GROMACS .gro file of C-alpha atoms in nm:
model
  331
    1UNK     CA    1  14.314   8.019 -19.770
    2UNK     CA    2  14.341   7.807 -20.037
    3UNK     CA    3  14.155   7.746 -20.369
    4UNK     CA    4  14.004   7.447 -20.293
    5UNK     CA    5  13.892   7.533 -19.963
    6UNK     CA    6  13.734   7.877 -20.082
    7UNK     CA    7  13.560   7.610 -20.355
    8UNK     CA    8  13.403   7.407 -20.097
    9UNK     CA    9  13.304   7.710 -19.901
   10UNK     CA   10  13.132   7.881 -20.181
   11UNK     CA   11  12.923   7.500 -20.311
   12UNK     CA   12  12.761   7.502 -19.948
   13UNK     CA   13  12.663   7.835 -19.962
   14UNK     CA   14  12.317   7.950 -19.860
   15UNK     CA   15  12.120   8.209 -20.055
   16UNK     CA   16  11.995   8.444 -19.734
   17UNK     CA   17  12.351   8.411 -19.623
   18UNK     CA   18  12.699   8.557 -19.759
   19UNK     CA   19  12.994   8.367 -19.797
   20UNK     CA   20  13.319   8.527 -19.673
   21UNK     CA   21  13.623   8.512 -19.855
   22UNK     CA   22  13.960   8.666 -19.825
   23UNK     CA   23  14.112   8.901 -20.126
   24UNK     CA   24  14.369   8.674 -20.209
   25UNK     CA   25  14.176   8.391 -20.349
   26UNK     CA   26  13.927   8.547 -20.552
   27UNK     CA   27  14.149   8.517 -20.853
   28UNK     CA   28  14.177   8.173 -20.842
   29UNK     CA   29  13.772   8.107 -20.900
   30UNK     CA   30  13.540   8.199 -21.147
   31UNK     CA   31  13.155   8.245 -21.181
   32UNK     CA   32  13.123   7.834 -21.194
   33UNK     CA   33  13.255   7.818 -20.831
   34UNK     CA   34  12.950   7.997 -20.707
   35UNK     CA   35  12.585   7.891 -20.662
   36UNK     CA   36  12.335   8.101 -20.853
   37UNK     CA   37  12.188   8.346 -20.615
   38UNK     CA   38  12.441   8.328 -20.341
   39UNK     CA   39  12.660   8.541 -20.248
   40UNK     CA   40  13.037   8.664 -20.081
   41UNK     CA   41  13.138   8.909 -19.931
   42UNK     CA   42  13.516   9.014 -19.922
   43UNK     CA   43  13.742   9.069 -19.643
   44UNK     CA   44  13.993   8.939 -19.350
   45UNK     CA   45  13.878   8.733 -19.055
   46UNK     CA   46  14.117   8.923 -18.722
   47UNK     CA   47  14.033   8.689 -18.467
   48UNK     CA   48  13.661   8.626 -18.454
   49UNK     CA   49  13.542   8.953 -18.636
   50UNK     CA   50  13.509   8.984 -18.987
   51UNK     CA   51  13.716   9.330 -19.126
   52UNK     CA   52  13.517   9.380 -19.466
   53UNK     CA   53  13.719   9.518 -19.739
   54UNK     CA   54  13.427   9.692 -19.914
   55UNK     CA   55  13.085   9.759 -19.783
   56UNK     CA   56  12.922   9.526 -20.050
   57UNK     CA   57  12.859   9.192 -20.154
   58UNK     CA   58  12.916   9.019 -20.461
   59UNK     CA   59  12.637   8.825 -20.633
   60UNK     CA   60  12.638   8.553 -20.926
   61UNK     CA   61  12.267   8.687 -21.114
   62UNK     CA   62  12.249   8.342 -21.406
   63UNK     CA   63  12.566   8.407 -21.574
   64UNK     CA   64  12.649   8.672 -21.462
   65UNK     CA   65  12.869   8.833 -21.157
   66UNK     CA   66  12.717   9.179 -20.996
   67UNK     CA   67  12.841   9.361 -20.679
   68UNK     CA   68  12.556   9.501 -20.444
   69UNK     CA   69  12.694   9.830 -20.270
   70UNK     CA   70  12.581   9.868 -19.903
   71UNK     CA   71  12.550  10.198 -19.791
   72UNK     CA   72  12.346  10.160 -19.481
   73UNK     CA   73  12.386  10.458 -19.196
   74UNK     CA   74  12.265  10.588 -18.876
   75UNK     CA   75  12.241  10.926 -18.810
   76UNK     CA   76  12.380  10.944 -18.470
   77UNK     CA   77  12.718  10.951 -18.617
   78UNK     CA   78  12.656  11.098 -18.950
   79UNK     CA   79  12.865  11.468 -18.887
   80UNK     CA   80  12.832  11.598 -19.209
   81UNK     CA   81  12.651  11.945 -19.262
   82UNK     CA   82  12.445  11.773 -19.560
   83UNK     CA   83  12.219  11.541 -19.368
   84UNK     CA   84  12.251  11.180 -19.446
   85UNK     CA   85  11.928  11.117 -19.614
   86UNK     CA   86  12.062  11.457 -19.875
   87UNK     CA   87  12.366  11.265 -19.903
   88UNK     CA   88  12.248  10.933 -19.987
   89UNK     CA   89  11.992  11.099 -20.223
   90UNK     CA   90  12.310  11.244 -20.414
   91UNK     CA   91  12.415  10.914 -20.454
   92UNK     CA   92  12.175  10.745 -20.576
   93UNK     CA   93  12.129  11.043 -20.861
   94UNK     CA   94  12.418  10.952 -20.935
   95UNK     CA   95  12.378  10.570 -20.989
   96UNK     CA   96  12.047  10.670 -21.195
   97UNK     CA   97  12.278  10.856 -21.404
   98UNK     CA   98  12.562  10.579 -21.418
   99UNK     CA   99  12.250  10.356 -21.541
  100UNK     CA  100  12.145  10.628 -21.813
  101UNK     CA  101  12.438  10.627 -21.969
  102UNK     CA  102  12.671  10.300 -21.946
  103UNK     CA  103  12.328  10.056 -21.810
  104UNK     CA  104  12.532   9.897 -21.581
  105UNK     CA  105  12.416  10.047 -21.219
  106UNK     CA  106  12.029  10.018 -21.021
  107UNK     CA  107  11.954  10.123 -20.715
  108UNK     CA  108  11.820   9.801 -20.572
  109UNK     CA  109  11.685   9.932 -20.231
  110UNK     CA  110  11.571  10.210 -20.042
  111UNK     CA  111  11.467  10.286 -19.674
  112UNK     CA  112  11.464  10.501 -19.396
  113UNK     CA  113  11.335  10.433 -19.042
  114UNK     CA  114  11.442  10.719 -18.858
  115UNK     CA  115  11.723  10.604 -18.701
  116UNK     CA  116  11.888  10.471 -19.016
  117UNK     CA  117  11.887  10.556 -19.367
  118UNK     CA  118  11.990  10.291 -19.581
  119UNK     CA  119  12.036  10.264 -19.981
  120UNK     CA  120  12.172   9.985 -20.186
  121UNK     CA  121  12.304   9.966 -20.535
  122UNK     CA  122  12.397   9.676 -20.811
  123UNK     CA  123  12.664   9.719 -21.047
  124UNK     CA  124  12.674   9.440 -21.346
  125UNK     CA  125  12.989   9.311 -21.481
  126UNK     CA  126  13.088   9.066 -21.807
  127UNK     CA  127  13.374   8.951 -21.591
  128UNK     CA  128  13.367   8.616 -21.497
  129UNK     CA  129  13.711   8.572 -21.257
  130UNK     CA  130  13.593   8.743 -20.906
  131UNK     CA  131  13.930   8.877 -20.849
  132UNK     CA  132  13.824   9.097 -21.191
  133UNK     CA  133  13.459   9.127 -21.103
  134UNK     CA  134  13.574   9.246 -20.773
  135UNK     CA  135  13.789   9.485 -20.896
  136UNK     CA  136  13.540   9.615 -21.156
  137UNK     CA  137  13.296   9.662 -20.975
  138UNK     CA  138  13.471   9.871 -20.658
  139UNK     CA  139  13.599  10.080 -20.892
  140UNK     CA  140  13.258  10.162 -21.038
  141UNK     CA  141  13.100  10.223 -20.716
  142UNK     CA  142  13.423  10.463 -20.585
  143UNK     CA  143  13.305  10.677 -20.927
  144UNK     CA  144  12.931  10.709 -20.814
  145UNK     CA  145  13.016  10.782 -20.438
  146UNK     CA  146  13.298  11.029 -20.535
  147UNK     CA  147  13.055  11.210 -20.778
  148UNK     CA  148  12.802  11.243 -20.446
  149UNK     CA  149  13.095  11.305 -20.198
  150UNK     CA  150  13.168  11.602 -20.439
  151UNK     CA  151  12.854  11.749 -20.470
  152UNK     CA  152  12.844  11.720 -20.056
  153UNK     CA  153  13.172  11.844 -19.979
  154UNK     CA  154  13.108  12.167 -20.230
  155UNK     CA  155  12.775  12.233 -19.990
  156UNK     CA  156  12.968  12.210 -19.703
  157UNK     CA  157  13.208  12.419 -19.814
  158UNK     CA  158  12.937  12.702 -19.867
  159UNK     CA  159  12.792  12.663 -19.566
  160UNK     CA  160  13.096  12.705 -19.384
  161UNK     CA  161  13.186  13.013 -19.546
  162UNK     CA  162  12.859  13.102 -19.477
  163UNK     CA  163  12.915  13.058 -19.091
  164UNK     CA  164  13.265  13.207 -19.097
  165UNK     CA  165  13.164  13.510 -19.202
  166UNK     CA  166  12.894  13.521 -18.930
  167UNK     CA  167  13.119  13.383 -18.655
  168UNK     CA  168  13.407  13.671 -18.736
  169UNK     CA  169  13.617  13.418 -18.872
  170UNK     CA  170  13.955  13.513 -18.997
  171UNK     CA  171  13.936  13.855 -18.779
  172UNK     CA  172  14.226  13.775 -18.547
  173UNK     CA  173  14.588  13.663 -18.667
  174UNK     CA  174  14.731  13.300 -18.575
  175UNK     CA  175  14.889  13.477 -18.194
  176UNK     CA  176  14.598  13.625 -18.107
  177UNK     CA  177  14.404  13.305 -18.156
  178UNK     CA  178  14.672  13.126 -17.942
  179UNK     CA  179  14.581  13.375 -17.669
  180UNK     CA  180  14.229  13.350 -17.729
  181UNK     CA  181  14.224  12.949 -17.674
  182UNK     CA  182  14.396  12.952 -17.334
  183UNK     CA  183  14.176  13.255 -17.244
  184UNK     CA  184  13.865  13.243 -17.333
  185UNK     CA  185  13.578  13.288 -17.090
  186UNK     CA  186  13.314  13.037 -17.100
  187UNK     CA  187  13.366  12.642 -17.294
  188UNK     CA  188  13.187  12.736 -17.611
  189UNK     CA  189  13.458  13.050 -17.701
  190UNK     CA  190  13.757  12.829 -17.586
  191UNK     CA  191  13.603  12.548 -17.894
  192UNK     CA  192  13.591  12.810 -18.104
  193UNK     CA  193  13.851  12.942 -18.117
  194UNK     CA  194  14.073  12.652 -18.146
  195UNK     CA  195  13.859  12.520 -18.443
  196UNK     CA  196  13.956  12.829 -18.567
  197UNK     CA  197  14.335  12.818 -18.510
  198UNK     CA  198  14.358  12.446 -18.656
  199UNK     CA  199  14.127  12.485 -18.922
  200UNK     CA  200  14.402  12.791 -19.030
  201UNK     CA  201  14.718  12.584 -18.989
  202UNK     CA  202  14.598  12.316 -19.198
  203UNK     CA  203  14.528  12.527 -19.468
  204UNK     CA  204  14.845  12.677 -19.470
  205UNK     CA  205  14.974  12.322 -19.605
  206UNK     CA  206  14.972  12.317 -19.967
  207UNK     CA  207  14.735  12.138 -20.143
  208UNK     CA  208  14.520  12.071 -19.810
  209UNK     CA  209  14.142  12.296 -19.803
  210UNK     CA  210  13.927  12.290 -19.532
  211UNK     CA  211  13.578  12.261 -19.629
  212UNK     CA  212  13.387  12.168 -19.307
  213UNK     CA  213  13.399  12.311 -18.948
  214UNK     CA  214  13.114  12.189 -18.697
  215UNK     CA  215  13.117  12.280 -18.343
  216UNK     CA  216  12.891  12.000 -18.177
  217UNK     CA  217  12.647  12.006 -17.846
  218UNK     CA  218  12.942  11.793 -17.684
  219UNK     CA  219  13.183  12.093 -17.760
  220UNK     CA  220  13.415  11.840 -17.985
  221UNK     CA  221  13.513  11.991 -18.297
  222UNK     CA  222  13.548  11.867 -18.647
  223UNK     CA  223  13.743  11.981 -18.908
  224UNK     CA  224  13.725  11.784 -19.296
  225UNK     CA  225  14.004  11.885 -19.490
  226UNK     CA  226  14.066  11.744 -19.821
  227UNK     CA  227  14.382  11.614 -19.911
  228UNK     CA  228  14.528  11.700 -20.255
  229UNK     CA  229  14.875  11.695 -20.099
  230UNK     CA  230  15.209  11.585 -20.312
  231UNK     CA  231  15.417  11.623 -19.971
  232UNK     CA  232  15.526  11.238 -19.908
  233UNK     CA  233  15.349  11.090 -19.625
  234UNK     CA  234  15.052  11.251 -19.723
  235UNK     CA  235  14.999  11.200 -20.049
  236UNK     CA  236  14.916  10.804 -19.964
  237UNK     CA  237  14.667  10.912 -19.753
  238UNK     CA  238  14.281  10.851 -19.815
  239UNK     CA  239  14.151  11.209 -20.024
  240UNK     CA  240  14.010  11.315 -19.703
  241UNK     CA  241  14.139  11.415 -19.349
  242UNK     CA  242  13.967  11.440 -19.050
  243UNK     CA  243  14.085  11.645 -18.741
  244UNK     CA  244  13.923  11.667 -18.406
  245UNK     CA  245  13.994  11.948 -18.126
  246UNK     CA  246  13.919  11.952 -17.748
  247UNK     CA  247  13.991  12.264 -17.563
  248UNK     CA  248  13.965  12.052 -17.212
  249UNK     CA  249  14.047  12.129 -16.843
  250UNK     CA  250  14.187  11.775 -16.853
  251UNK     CA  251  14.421  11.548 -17.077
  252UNK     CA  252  14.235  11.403 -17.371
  253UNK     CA  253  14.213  11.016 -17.316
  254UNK     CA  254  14.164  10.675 -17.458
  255UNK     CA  255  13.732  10.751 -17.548
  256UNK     CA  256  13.819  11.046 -17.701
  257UNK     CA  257  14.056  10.845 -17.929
  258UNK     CA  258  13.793  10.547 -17.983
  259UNK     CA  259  13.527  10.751 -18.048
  260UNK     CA  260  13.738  10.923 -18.281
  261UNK     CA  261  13.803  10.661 -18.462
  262UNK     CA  262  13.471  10.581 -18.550
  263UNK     CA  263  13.440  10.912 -18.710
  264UNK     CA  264  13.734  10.788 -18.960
  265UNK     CA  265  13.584  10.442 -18.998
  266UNK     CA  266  13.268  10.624 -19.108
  267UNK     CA  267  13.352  10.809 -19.424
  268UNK     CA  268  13.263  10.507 -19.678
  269UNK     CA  269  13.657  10.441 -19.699
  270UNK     CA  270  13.794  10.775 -19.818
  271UNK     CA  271  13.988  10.857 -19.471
  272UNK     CA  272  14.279  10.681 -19.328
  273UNK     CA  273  14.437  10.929 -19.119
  274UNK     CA  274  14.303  11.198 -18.880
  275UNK     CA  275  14.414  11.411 -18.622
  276UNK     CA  276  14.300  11.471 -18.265
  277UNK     CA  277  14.406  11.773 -18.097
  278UNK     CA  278  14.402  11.829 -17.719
  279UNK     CA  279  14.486  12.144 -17.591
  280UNK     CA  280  14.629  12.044 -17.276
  281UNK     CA  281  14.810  11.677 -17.412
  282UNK     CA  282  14.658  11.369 -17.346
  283UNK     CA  283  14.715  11.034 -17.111
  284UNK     CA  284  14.899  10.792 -17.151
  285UNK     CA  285  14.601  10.522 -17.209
  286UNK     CA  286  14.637  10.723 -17.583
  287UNK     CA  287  14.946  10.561 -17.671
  288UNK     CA  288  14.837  10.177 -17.578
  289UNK     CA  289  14.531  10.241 -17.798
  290UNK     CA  290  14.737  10.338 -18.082
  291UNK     CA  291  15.008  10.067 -17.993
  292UNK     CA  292  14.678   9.817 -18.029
  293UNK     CA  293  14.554   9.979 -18.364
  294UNK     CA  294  14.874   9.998 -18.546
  295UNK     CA  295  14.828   9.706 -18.768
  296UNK     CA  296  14.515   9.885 -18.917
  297UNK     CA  297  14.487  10.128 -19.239
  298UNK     CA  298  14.355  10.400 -19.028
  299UNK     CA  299  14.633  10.640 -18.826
  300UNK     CA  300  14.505  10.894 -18.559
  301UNK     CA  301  14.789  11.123 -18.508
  302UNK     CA  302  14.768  11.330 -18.146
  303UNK     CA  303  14.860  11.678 -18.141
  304UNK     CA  304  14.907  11.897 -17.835
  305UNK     CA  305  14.849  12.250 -17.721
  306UNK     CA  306  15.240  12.274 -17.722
  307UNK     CA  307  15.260  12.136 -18.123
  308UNK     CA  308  15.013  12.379 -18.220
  309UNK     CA  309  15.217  12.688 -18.006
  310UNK     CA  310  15.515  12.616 -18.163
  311UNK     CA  311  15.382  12.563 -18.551
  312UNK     CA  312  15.235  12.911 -18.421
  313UNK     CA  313  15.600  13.027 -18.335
  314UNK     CA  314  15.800  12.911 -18.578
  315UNK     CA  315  15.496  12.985 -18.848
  316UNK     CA  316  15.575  12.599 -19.028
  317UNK     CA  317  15.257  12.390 -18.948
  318UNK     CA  318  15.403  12.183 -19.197
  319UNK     CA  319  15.707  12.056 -19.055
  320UNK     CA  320  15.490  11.993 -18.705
  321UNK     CA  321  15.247  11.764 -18.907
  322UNK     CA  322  15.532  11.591 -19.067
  323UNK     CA  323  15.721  11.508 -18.682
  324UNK     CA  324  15.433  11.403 -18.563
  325UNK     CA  325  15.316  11.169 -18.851
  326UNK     CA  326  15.655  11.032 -18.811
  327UNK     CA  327  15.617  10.967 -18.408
  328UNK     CA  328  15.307  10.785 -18.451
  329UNK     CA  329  15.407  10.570 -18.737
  330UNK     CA  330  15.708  10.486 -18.516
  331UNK     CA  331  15.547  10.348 -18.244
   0.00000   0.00000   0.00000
């Protein structure tokens, strides 16, 4: 888009409604170019959707540019064991403290009807350019969510050592778990186990911790593992993974892997890669749904019963992670 386009867009703005504007242009137009009051929100346009960069909108208050941060969730996907209205209460704690001591951050909106919980906060800015604003301003909000995403992840991690203990976790050794997957009696055992056996590899990669294992009501498992890892192809990676196991009769197919996805597209922008792990493989409707997503940040990286054997065998989960990352970058 060009300058002069993005202009005109911006001068017939409306004040309930948010311009859209790609990344690129923004630092080619100043606070001038934009109607007091209105908005624009940042992002790409693929096809007729809009793919927002940042959960937010960017304001022009008088003479001044401010970005409004949009954290608005439901809890039918919310899988974290601190519950989304704890979460969102860490975070805005955390803006009330931003405001206490730099005055630059207010919570601007509050709500929760039960089905969603929703919590929006300003962040001021002497910038006038909205590449800078832009920039300012995202980086001030990734401070006050990572402060709350801290303080979650540290409960988490207590209550799943909490639950470990309980469970027997960590009483077997890595074979034993192997032959505890394929024969366990009953569905809940089988998920289990495997949670545990994954959960275990991962952390045998240095600077990868686990601090989250929830076994759902739909048996699907989900493992948050935080990513501190110099290795390569991780270390570009958002500062949190997220892996998924299904001990299944049946291959693991293309639902699985959408549904999946939303988990990743969930995490306010700290995940780009995850890993789903079927037990007995998957179909082959798996590898057209990563052949259609491949343009996007996110990468979902399938792992089979016979990967997880064989990191097992040859006790290097490592190099099993790595050949795998590299087959589905490949494709």
């Amino acid at each position: 888009m060009k300058p002069k386009d993005a202009r005109q867009i911006l001068k017939g703005a409306e004040i309930d409604e948010p311009s859209f504007l790609p990344p690129a242009v923004l630092k080619d137009l100043n606070i001038d170019d934009m109607q007091d009051g209105c908005g624009v929100q940042i992002g790409v346009l693929d096809g007729n959707v809009h793919r927002m960069a940042w959960s937010g909108t960017l304001y022009r208050r008088a003479n001044v540019l401010v970005g409004e941060a949009d954290h608005t969730w439901t809890r039918k996907y919310w899988y974290s064991p601190v519950g989304l209205e704890q979460y969102l209460d860490l975070v805005r704690r955390a803006v009330e403290a931003r405001q206490k001591s730099c005055g630059d951050a207010e919570v601007t909106y509050q709500d929760d009807d039960g089905a969603y919980v929703a919590l929006r906060f300003e962040i001021s800015t002497s910038e006038t350019n909205l590449a800078k604003a832009y920039a300012e301003v995202r980086k001030i909000a990734e401070q006050v969510e990572e402060a709350a995403a801290h303080a979650a992840d540290e409960v988490g991690k207590r209550i799943a050592e909490i639950a470990a203990r309980l469970s027997g976790w960590g009483s077997l050794d890595l074979d034993d778990l192997v032959d505890a997957v394929e024969n366990a009696s009953n569905n809940q055992a089988k998920g289990r186990s495997l949670e545990e056996l994954c959960a275990r590899l991962f952390e045998t990669v240095p600077g990868m911790t686990v601090n989250q294992r929830i076994l759902t009501e739909t048996e699907e498992i989900d493992i948050s593992i935080i990513n501190d890892s110099n290795e390569p192809r991780l270390r570009r990676e958002g500062a949190l993974i997220l892996a998924e196991c299904k001990n299944w009769s049946g291959r693991c197919g293309k639902n699985e892997f959408v549904i999946f996805r939303s988990k990743l597209e969930n995490r306010s922008q700290r995940t780009t890669l995850g890993f789903l792990i079927s037990w007995n493989g998957f179909a082959e409707t798996i590898t057209k749904e990563m052949l259609r997503g491949s343009r996007e940040d996110l990468l979902i990286i399938p792992l089979a019963g016979e990967d997880i054997r064989r990191a097992v065998r040859d006790d290097d989960f490592a190099s099993v992670m790595s050949r795998a990352w590299d087959a589905a970058v490949a494709l």
